[in-house]
CSV table of C-alpha atoms in Angstrom, one decimal:
chain,number,residue,atom,x,y,z
A,1,UNK,CA,-44.7,244.6,55.7
A,2,UNK,CA,-45.5,245.5,52.0
A,3,UNK,CA,-43.9,242.5,50.7
A,4,UNK,CA,-45.3,239.9,49.0
A,5,UNK,CA,-47.1,237.5,50.8
A,6,UNK,CA,-45.2,234.0,52.1
A,7,UNK,CA,-47.2,231.0,50.8
A,8,UNK,CA,-48.3,228.5,53.0
A,9,UNK,CA,-46.0,226.1,51.5
A,10,UNK,CA,-43.0,228.3,53.3
A,11,UNK,CA,-44.2,228.3,56.4
A,12,UNK,CA,-43.5,226.2,59.3
A,13,UNK,CA,-45.5,223.1,58.8
A,14,UNK,CA,-46.2,222.0,62.6
A,15,UNK,CA,-47.8,225.5,63.3
A,16,UNK,CA,-49.9,225.0,59.8
A,17,UNK,CA,-53.8,223.8,59.9
A,18,UNK,CA,-54.9,221.7,57.2
A,19,UNK,CA,-58.5,222.5,56.1
A,20,UNK,CA,-60.8,221.3,53.7
A,21,UNK,CA,-61.1,224.6,50.9
A,22,UNK,CA,-65.1,224.5,50.3
A,23,UNK,CA,-65.4,224.1,54.3
A,24,UNK,CA,-63.8,227.6,54.7
A,25,UNK,CA,-66.4,229.8,52.9
A,26,UNK,CA,-69.2,228.0,54.5
A,27,UNK,CA,-70.3,229.9,57.3
A,28,UNK,CA,-70.9,226.5,59.6
A,29,UNK,CA,-70.3,227.9,62.7
A,30,UNK,CA,-71.9,231.1,63.8
A,31,UNK,CA,-70.5,234.2,65.9
A,32,UNK,CA,-71.9,235.4,68.5
A,33,UNK,CA,-74.3,233.7,71.5
A,34,UNK,CA,-77.5,233.2,70.3
A,35,UNK,CA,-76.8,231.3,67.4
A,36,UNK,CA,-80.7,230.2,66.5
A,37,UNK,CA,-81.3,234.5,65.6
A,38,UNK,CA,-78.3,233.9,62.5
A,39,UNK,CA,-78.8,231.8,59.1
A,40,UNK,CA,-76.4,229.5,58.0
A,41,UNK,CA,-77.8,228.7,54.3
A,42,UNK,CA,-75.4,226.2,53.7
A,43,UNK,CA,-75.6,223.7,57.0
A,44,UNK,CA,-77.6,223.0,59.9
A,45,UNK,CA,-77.7,220.5,62.6
A,46,UNK,CA,-79.1,217.0,62.7
A,47,UNK,CA,-80.7,215.2,65.8
A,48,UNK,CA,-78.3,213.4,68.0
A,49,UNK,CA,-79.3,209.4,69.5
A,50,UNK,CA,-80.3,210.9,72.4
A,51,UNK,CA,-83.1,213.3,70.9
A,52,UNK,CA,-81.9,216.5,70.7
A,53,UNK,CA,-80.6,218.8,67.7
A,54,UNK,CA,-78.3,221.3,69.4
A,55,UNK,CA,-77.8,224.5,67.8
A,56,UNK,CA,-74.8,225.1,64.8
A,57,UNK,CA,-71.2,225.0,66.6
A,58,UNK,CA,-70.3,228.6,67.6
A,59,UNK,CA,-66.8,230.4,67.8
A,60,UNK,CA,-65.2,227.8,70.1
A,61,UNK,CA,-66.1,225.2,67.4
A,62,UNK,CA,-64.5,227.1,64.7
A,63,UNK,CA,-61.5,227.1,66.7
A,64,UNK,CA,-61.9,223.6,67.9
A,65,UNK,CA,-61.3,223.1,64.1
A,66,UNK,CA,-58.6,224.8,63.3
A,67,UNK,CA,-56.9,223.0,66.4
A,68,UNK,CA,-58.1,219.5,64.2
A,69,UNK,CA,-56.6,221.0,61.4
A,70,UNK,CA,-53.2,221.8,62.8
A,71,UNK,CA,-53.1,218.1,64.0
A,72,UNK,CA,-54.2,216.7,60.9
A,73,UNK,CA,-51.4,218.3,59.1
A,74,UNK,CA,-48.8,216.7,61.2
A,75,UNK,CA,-49.1,214.0,59.7
A,76,UNK,CA,-47.6,211.9,55.9
A,77,UNK,CA,-50.3,213.5,53.5
A,78,UNK,CA,-49.1,210.8,50.7
A,79,UNK,CA,-50.1,208.4,52.9
A,80,UNK,CA,-53.2,209.1,54.4
A,81,UNK,CA,-56.3,207.5,53.1
A,82,UNK,CA,-59.5,209.1,53.6
A,83,UNK,CA,-61.4,205.8,53.3
A,84,UNK,CA,-59.2,204.3,56.5
A,85,UNK,CA,-61.4,205.2,59.8
A,86,UNK,CA,-58.2,205.2,61.3
A,87,UNK,CA,-56.1,208.1,59.2
A,88,UNK,CA,-59.6,210.1,59.5
A,89,UNK,CA,-59.2,209.9,63.7
A,90,UNK,CA,-58.4,212.6,65.8
A,91,UNK,CA,-57.7,211.7,69.6
A,92,UNK,CA,-57.1,214.7,71.7
A,93,UNK,CA,-57.1,215.1,75.6
A,94,UNK,CA,-59.9,217.5,76.5
A,95,UNK,CA,-57.3,219.4,79.1
A,96,UNK,CA,-55.0,219.7,76.1
A,97,UNK,CA,-58.0,221.4,73.9
A,98,UNK,CA,-58.7,223.4,76.0
A,99,UNK,CA,-55.8,224.9,76.7
A,100,UNK,CA,-55.1,225.2,72.2
A,101,UNK,CA,-58.1,227.3,72.1
A,102,UNK,CA,-57.0,229.7,75.3
A,103,UNK,CA,-60.0,228.5,77.7
A,104,UNK,CA,-57.8,227.2,80.2
A,105,UNK,CA,-58.2,223.8,82.0
A,106,UNK,CA,-61.5,223.7,84.6
A,107,UNK,CA,-64.6,221.6,84.8
A,108,UNK,CA,-66.4,224.8,83.4
A,109,UNK,CA,-64.3,224.5,80.5
A,110,UNK,CA,-64.8,220.1,80.1
A,111,UNK,CA,-68.7,221.1,79.7
A,112,UNK,CA,-68.2,224.0,76.7
A,113,UNK,CA,-65.9,221.7,74.6
A,114,UNK,CA,-68.3,218.5,75.5
A,115,UNK,CA,-71.2,221.3,74.4
A,116,UNK,CA,-68.8,222.1,71.4
A,117,UNK,CA,-68.3,218.6,70.3
A,118,UNK,CA,-71.6,217.8,70.5
A,119,UNK,CA,-72.4,220.3,68.1
A,120,UNK,CA,-69.7,219.8,65.3
A,121,UNK,CA,-70.8,216.1,65.4
A,122,UNK,CA,-74.6,217.0,64.4
A,123,UNK,CA,-73.3,219.4,61.6
A,124,UNK,CA,-74.1,219.1,58.3
A,125,UNK,CA,-72.7,221.0,55.3
A,126,UNK,CA,-73.8,221.7,51.5
A,127,UNK,CA,-70.5,221.5,49.7
A,128,UNK,CA,-71.0,222.0,45.8
A,129,UNK,CA,-68.6,220.0,43.7
A,130,UNK,CA,-66.4,222.2,41.0
A,131,UNK,CA,-67.4,221.0,37.7
A,132,UNK,CA,-66.4,217.9,36.2
A,133,UNK,CA,-66.8,216.3,32.8
A,134,UNK,CA,-68.0,212.3,32.5
A,135,UNK,CA,-67.7,212.2,29.0
A,136,UNK,CA,-69.8,215.3,27.0
A,137,UNK,CA,-71.6,215.8,30.2
A,138,UNK,CA,-71.0,218.1,32.4
A,139,UNK,CA,-71.3,217.4,36.3
A,140,UNK,CA,-72.4,220.0,38.6
A,141,UNK,CA,-72.8,218.1,42.2
A,142,UNK,CA,-73.9,219.0,45.6
A,143,UNK,CA,-73.0,216.9,48.7
A,144,UNK,CA,-75.0,217.4,51.9
A,145,UNK,CA,-72.2,215.9,54.0
A,146,UNK,CA,-71.6,215.7,58.1
A,147,UNK,CA,-68.9,217.4,59.3
A,148,UNK,CA,-68.1,213.9,61.5
A,149,UNK,CA,-68.8,210.4,61.5
A,150,UNK,CA,-68.8,210.4,64.6
A,151,UNK,CA,-67.7,211.7,67.6
A,152,UNK,CA,-66.7,209.6,71.2
A,153,UNK,CA,-65.9,210.7,74.7
A,154,UNK,CA,-63.8,208.6,77.0
A,155,UNK,CA,-63.0,208.6,80.7
A,156,UNK,CA,-59.9,207.3,81.5
A,157,UNK,CA,-59.0,206.1,84.9
A,158,UNK,CA,-55.3,204.8,86.1
A,159,UNK,CA,-56.3,202.2,88.8
A,160,UNK,CA,-52.7,202.5,90.6
A,161,UNK,CA,-52.5,205.9,91.2
A,162,UNK,CA,-56.4,206.7,90.5
A,163,UNK,CA,-55.8,209.7,88.1
A,164,UNK,CA,-58.0,210.4,85.6
A,165,UNK,CA,-58.0,212.1,81.6
A,166,UNK,CA,-61.0,212.7,79.7
A,167,UNK,CA,-60.7,212.7,75.6
A,168,UNK,CA,-62.6,213.0,73.0
A,169,UNK,CA,-61.6,210.9,69.1
A,170,UNK,CA,-62.9,213.0,66.2
A,171,UNK,CA,-63.3,210.7,63.4
A,172,UNK,CA,-64.3,212.7,60.2
A,173,UNK,CA,-67.0,211.6,57.8
A,174,UNK,CA,-65.4,210.2,54.4
A,175,UNK,CA,-66.9,212.6,52.2
A,176,UNK,CA,-64.8,215.5,54.2
A,177,UNK,CA,-61.9,213.8,54.5
A,178,UNK,CA,-61.5,213.5,51.1
A,179,UNK,CA,-61.8,217.2,50.5
A,180,UNK,CA,-59.1,217.6,53.6
A,181,UNK,CA,-56.4,215.8,51.5
A,182,UNK,CA,-57.3,216.5,47.9
A,183,UNK,CA,-58.9,220.0,48.4
A,184,UNK,CA,-57.4,221.8,50.7
A,185,UNK,CA,-55.7,224.6,52.2
A,186,UNK,CA,-53.1,225.5,54.4
A,187,UNK,CA,-53.7,228.0,57.6
A,188,UNK,CA,-51.5,229.7,60.0
A,189,UNK,CA,-53.5,228.2,63.4
A,190,UNK,CA,-51.0,230.4,65.6
A,191,UNK,CA,-51.7,233.1,64.0
A,192,UNK,CA,-55.4,232.8,63.8
A,193,UNK,CA,-56.1,231.4,67.7
A,194,UNK,CA,-54.0,234.4,68.4
A,195,UNK,CA,-56.4,237.1,67.4
A,196,UNK,CA,-58.8,238.9,69.6
A,197,UNK,CA,-62.6,238.5,68.8
A,198,UNK,CA,-64.3,235.3,66.9
A,199,UNK,CA,-65.3,238.2,63.8
A,200,UNK,CA,-61.2,238.9,63.2
A,201,UNK,CA,-60.6,235.1,63.2
A,202,UNK,CA,-63.5,234.2,60.8
A,203,UNK,CA,-62.5,237.1,58.5
A,204,UNK,CA,-58.6,235.3,58.9
A,205,UNK,CA,-59.7,232.4,57.6
A,206,UNK,CA,-61.8,233.9,54.6
A,207,UNK,CA,-58.9,235.9,53.6
A,208,UNK,CA,-56.7,233.5,54.0
A,209,UNK,CA,-58.9,231.3,51.6
A,210,UNK,CA,-58.7,233.2,49.4
A,211,UNK,CA,-55.6,234.6,48.6
A,212,UNK,CA,-54.6,230.7,48.4
A,213,UNK,CA,-56.0,227.4,47.4
A,214,UNK,CA,-53.6,224.8,47.8
A,215,UNK,CA,-54.4,221.1,46.5
A,216,UNK,CA,-51.8,218.1,46.6
A,217,UNK,CA,-50.0,219.0,43.6
A,218,UNK,CA,-48.5,222.4,45.5
A,219,UNK,CA,-49.5,225.9,46.0
A,220,UNK,CA,-52.0,227.6,43.8
A,221,UNK,CA,-53.3,231.2,43.5
A,222,UNK,CA,-56.9,230.7,43.1
A,223,UNK,CA,-59.4,234.1,43.3
A,224,UNK,CA,-62.5,232.1,45.3
A,225,UNK,CA,-65.7,233.8,46.1
A,226,UNK,CA,-67.1,234.4,49.2
A,227,UNK,CA,-70.5,234.1,49.1
A,228,UNK,CA,-71.5,236.1,52.3
């Protein structure tokens, strides 16, 4: 307490979540139980194949996002290719995901996580890219991109033991994956998920994103403006 903050690169890697910098500053997940009453100017949802247009993810969606970021950070980032679908994919058991976000393993938690995965698969965010120079032209680019290219549910049954496991596979959208590799920051996932209250966890992520910005060249302090 009172000392200089510890840069993310000095923390234990296994407990860190690798998250795209730009998406961390977009309120694409709501804080309460009535998402339709909250406004998210830079995020919306698209219709699912069955025609349903789910609301934006709630607090559980944010927690799942952090868990997926921790899984991606356990990989070799240098060899990670955003254009390779295999590199953009994380497969987890519903039971492990339930434990990771602290809701316990039950039929109710399976239903909650399935609904959350539906919402995540339908979420589209507006990403304002950093200004770039192309010759003598200053380019400002805004991209509308879904968080995920695909979300797949699998029920796997061992025919000899009749034991069943339910799994979910998340495949990042290619644009989001590019940011995940090249314009990322690192979050202390264990600390974030241990905080009580969705507002506390979101505030921690925003303050952490403002305190540090990390790219593939290392840790660099960067002042980011919160838009909300």
